[in-house]
Each structure stands twice: as structure tokens, then as C-alpha cells.
PDB file of C-alpha atoms in Angstrom:
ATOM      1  CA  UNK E   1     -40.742  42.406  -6.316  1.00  0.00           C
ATOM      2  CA  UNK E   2     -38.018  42.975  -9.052  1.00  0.00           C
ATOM      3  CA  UNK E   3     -34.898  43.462  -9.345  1.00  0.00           C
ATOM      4  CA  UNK E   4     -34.447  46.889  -9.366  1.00  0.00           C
ATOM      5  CA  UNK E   5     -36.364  47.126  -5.938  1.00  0.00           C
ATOM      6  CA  UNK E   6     -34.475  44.249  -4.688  1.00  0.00           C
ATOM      7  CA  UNK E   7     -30.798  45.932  -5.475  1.00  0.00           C
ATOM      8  CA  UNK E   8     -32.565  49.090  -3.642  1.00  0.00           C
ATOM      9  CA  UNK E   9     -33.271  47.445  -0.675  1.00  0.00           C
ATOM     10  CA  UNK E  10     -29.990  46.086  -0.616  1.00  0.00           C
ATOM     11  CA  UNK E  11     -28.124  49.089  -0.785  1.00  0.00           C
ATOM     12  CA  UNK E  12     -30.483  51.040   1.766  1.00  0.00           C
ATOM     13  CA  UNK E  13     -29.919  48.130   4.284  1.00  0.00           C
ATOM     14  CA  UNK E  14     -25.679  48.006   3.586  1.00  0.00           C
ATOM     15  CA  UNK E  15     -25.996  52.128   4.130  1.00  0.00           C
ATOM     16  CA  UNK E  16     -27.991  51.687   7.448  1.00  0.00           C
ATOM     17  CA  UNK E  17     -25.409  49.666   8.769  1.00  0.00           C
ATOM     18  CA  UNK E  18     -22.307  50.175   7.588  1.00  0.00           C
ATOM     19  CA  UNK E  19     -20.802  48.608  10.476  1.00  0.00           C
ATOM     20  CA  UNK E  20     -22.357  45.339  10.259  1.00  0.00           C
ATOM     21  CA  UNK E  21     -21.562  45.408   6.574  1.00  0.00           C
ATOM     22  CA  UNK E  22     -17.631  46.247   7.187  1.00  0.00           C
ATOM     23  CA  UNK E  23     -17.543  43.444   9.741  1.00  0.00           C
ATOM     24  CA  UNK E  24     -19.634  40.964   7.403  1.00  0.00           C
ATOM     25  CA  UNK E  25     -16.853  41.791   4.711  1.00  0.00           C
ATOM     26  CA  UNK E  26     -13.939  41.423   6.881  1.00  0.00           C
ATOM     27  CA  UNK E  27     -15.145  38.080   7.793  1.00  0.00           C
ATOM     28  CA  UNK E  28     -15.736  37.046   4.448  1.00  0.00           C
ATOM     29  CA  UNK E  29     -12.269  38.101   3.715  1.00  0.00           C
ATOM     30  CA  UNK E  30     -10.376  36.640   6.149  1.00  0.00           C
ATOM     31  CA  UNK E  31     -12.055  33.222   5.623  1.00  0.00           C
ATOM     32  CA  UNK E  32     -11.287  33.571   1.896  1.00  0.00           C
ATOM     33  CA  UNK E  33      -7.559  34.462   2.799  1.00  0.00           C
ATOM     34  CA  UNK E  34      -7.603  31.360   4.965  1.00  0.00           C
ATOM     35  CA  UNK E  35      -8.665  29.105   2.724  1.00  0.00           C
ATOM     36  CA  UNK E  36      -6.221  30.296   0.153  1.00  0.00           C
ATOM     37  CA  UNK E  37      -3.373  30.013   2.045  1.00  0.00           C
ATOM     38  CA  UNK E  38      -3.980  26.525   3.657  1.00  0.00           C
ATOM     39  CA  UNK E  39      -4.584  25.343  -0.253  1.00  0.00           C
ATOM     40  CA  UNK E  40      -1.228  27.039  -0.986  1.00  0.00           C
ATOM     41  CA  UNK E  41       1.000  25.354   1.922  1.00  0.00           C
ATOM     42  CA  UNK E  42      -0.650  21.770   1.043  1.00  0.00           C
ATOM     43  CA  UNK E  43       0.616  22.368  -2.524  1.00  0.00           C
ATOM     44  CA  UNK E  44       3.680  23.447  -1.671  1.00  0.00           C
ATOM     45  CA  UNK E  45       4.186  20.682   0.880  1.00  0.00           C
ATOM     46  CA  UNK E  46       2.841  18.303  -1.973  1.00  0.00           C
ATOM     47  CA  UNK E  47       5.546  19.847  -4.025  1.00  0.00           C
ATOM     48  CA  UNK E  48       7.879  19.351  -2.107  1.00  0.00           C
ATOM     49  CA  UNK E  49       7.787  15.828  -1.005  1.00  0.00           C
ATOM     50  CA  UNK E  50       7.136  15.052  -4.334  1.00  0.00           C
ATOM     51  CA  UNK E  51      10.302  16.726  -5.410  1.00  0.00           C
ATOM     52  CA  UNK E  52      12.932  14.548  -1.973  1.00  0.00           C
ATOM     53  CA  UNK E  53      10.988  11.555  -3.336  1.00  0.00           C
ATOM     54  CA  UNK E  54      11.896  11.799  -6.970  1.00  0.00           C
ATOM     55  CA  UNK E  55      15.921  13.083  -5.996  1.00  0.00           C
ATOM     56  CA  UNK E  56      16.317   9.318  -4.570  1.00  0.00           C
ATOM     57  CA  UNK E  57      14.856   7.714  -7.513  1.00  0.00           C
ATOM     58  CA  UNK E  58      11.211   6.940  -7.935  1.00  0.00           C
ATOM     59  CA  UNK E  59      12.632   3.351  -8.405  1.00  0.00           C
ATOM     60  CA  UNK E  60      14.049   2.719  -5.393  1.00  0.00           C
ATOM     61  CA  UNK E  61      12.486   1.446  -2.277  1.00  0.00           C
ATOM     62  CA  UNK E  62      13.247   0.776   1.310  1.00  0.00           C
ATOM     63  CA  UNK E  63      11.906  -1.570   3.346  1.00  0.00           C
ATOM     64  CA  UNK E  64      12.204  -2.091   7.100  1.00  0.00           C
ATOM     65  CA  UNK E  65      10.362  -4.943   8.816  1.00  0.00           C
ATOM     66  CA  UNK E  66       8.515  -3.754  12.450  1.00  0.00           C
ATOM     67  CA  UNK E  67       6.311  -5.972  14.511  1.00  0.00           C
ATOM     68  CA  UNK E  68       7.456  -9.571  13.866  1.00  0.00           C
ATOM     69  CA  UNK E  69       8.129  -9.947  17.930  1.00  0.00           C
ATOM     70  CA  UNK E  70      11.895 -10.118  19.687  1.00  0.00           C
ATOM     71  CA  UNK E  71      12.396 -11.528  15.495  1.00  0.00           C
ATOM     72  CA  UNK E  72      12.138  -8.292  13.641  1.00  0.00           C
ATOM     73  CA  UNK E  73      14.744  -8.860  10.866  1.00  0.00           C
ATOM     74  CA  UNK E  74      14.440 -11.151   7.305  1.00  0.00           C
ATOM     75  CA  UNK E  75      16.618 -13.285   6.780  1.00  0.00           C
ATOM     76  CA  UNK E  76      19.495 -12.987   4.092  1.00  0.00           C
ATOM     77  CA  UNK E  77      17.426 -15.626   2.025  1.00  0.00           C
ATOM     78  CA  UNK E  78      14.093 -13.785   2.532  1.00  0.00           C
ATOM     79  CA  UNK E  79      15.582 -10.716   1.064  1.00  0.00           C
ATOM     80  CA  UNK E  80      16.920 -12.173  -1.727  1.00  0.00           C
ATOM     81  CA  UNK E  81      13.776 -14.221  -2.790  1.00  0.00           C
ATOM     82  CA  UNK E  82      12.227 -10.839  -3.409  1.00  0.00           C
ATOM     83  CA  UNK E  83      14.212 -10.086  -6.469  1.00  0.00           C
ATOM     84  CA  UNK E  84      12.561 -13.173  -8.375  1.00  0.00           C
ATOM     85  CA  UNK E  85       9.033 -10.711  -8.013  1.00  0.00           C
ATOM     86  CA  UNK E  86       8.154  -8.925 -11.303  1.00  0.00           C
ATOM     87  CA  UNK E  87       9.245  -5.516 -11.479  1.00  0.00           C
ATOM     88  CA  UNK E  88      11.898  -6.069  -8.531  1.00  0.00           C
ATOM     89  CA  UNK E  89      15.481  -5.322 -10.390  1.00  0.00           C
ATOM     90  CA  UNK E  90      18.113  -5.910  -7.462  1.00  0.00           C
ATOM     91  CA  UNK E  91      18.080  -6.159  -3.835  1.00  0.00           C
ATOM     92  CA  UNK E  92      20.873  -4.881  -1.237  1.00  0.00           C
ATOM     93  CA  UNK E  93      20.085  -6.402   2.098  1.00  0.00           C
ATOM     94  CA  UNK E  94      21.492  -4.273   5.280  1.00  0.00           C
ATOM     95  CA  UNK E  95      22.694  -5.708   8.491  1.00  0.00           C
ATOM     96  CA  UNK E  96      23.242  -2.776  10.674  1.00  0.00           C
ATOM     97  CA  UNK E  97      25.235  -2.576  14.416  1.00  0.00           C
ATOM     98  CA  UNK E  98      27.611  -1.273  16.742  1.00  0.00           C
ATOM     99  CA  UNK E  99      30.657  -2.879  17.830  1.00  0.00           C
ATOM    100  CA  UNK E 100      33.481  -2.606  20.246  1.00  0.00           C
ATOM    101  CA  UNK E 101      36.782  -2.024  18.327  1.00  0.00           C
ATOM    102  CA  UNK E 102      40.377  -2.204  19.572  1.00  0.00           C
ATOM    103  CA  UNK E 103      43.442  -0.952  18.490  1.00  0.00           C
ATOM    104  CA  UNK E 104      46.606  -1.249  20.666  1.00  0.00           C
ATOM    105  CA  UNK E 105      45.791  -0.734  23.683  1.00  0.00           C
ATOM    106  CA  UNK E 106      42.691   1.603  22.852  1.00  0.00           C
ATOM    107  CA  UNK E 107      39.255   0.268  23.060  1.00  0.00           C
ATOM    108  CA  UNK E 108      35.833   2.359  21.269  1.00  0.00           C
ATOM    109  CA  UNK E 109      32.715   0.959  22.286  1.00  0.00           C
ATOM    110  CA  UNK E 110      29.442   1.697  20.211  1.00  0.00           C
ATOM    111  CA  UNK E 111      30.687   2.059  16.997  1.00  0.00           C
ATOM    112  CA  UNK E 112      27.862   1.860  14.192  1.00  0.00           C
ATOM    113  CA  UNK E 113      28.501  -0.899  11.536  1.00  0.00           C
ATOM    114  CA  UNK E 114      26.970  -1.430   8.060  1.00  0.00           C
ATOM    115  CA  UNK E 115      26.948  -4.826   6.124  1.00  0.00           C
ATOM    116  CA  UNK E 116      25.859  -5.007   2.706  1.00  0.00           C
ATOM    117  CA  UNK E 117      25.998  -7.537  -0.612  1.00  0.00           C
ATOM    118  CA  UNK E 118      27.512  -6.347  -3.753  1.00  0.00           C
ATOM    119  CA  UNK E 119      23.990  -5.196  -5.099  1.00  0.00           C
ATOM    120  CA  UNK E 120      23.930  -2.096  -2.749  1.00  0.00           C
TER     121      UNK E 120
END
């Protein structure tokens, strides 16, 4: 067979069912369009993740310590042996809290407290 007959045959089957053919392409099409447009949101979301990390610095780093038990906290002189590591410029350790204060006679309970070193 050759490839002129081939391309004939083809054509005389996509004319005999022109239905078939418009549904076969509108498949086709809408799977391209999906693919396209779930590449494009992961991009974008790349993008923009990339772009909240790099507004706080790509130097700095947080670190909060889960799953050591009812003990889930470093202690002031753990923290601070992590700035003898290489590449490690400064540490701030962070206590956080909430307290009761008073004032007079006036009492607020839950207040949120923040204690940090000179570093932070």
C-alpha cells in the first residue's frame, strides 16, 4: 500500500463519519487543554512560592522542634550551639507564651508573649 492510498483511505473513513471524527477531535482537544493548563498552574504555583520564599531571605531559616514527647522545646544552650555549624551566621532563639497581666485593678488573661536574644 502507499502513501497516497493510505491518505485516501484516511480521508474516505474521516468523511464517513464525521461524527466520530468531531468527537475523536474534541477529545483530543480537551485532553490537550488539560494538560496545558495543569502545567501552567504548577508553574505558576512554583513561581510563586518561589517568589514568598525569596521576600524573607533565602538565608534565613526557621526551625520548630515537634515530637520530642511532653519536652518539645531546645534549650537556650541547644540553640545557641548551632551557630558554631559552618554556614550558620546567627541564631535568635524564641520563647513564646501568654500571660495574665494586671494593671490597677484590671486583670487580661491570655495575652501572647515573645522572648528573644539580641540576635533576633
Amino acid at each position: 500500500m502507499s502513501f497516497a492510498m493510505a491518505v485516501r483511505l484516511a480521508l474516505k473513513g474521516i468523511m464517513a463519519n464525521k461524527m466520530r471524527t468531531l468527537l475523536t477531535m474534541l477529545g483530543i482537544i480537551i485532553g490537550v487543554s488539560a494538560v496545558i493548563i495543569l502545567i501552567s498552574v504548577g508553574k505558576g504555583t512554583t513561581a510563586s512560592v518561589t517568589e514568598n520564599i525569596e521576600s524573607m531571605g533565602t538565608n534565613l531559616v526557621s526551625v520548630t522542634i515537634m515530637g520530642r514527647g511532653i519536652d518539645n522545646s531546645l534549650t537556650y544552650e541547644e540553640a545557641m550551639s548551632l551557630s558554631d555549624k559552618i554556614g550558620i551566621a546567627g541564631v535568635a532563639p524564641v520563647v513564646s507564651g501568654s500571660v495574665t497581666a494586671k494593671y490597677g485593678t484590671k486583670t487580661m488573661e491570655g495575652l501572647p508573649v515573645e522572648g528573644v536574644n539580641e540576635d533576633y
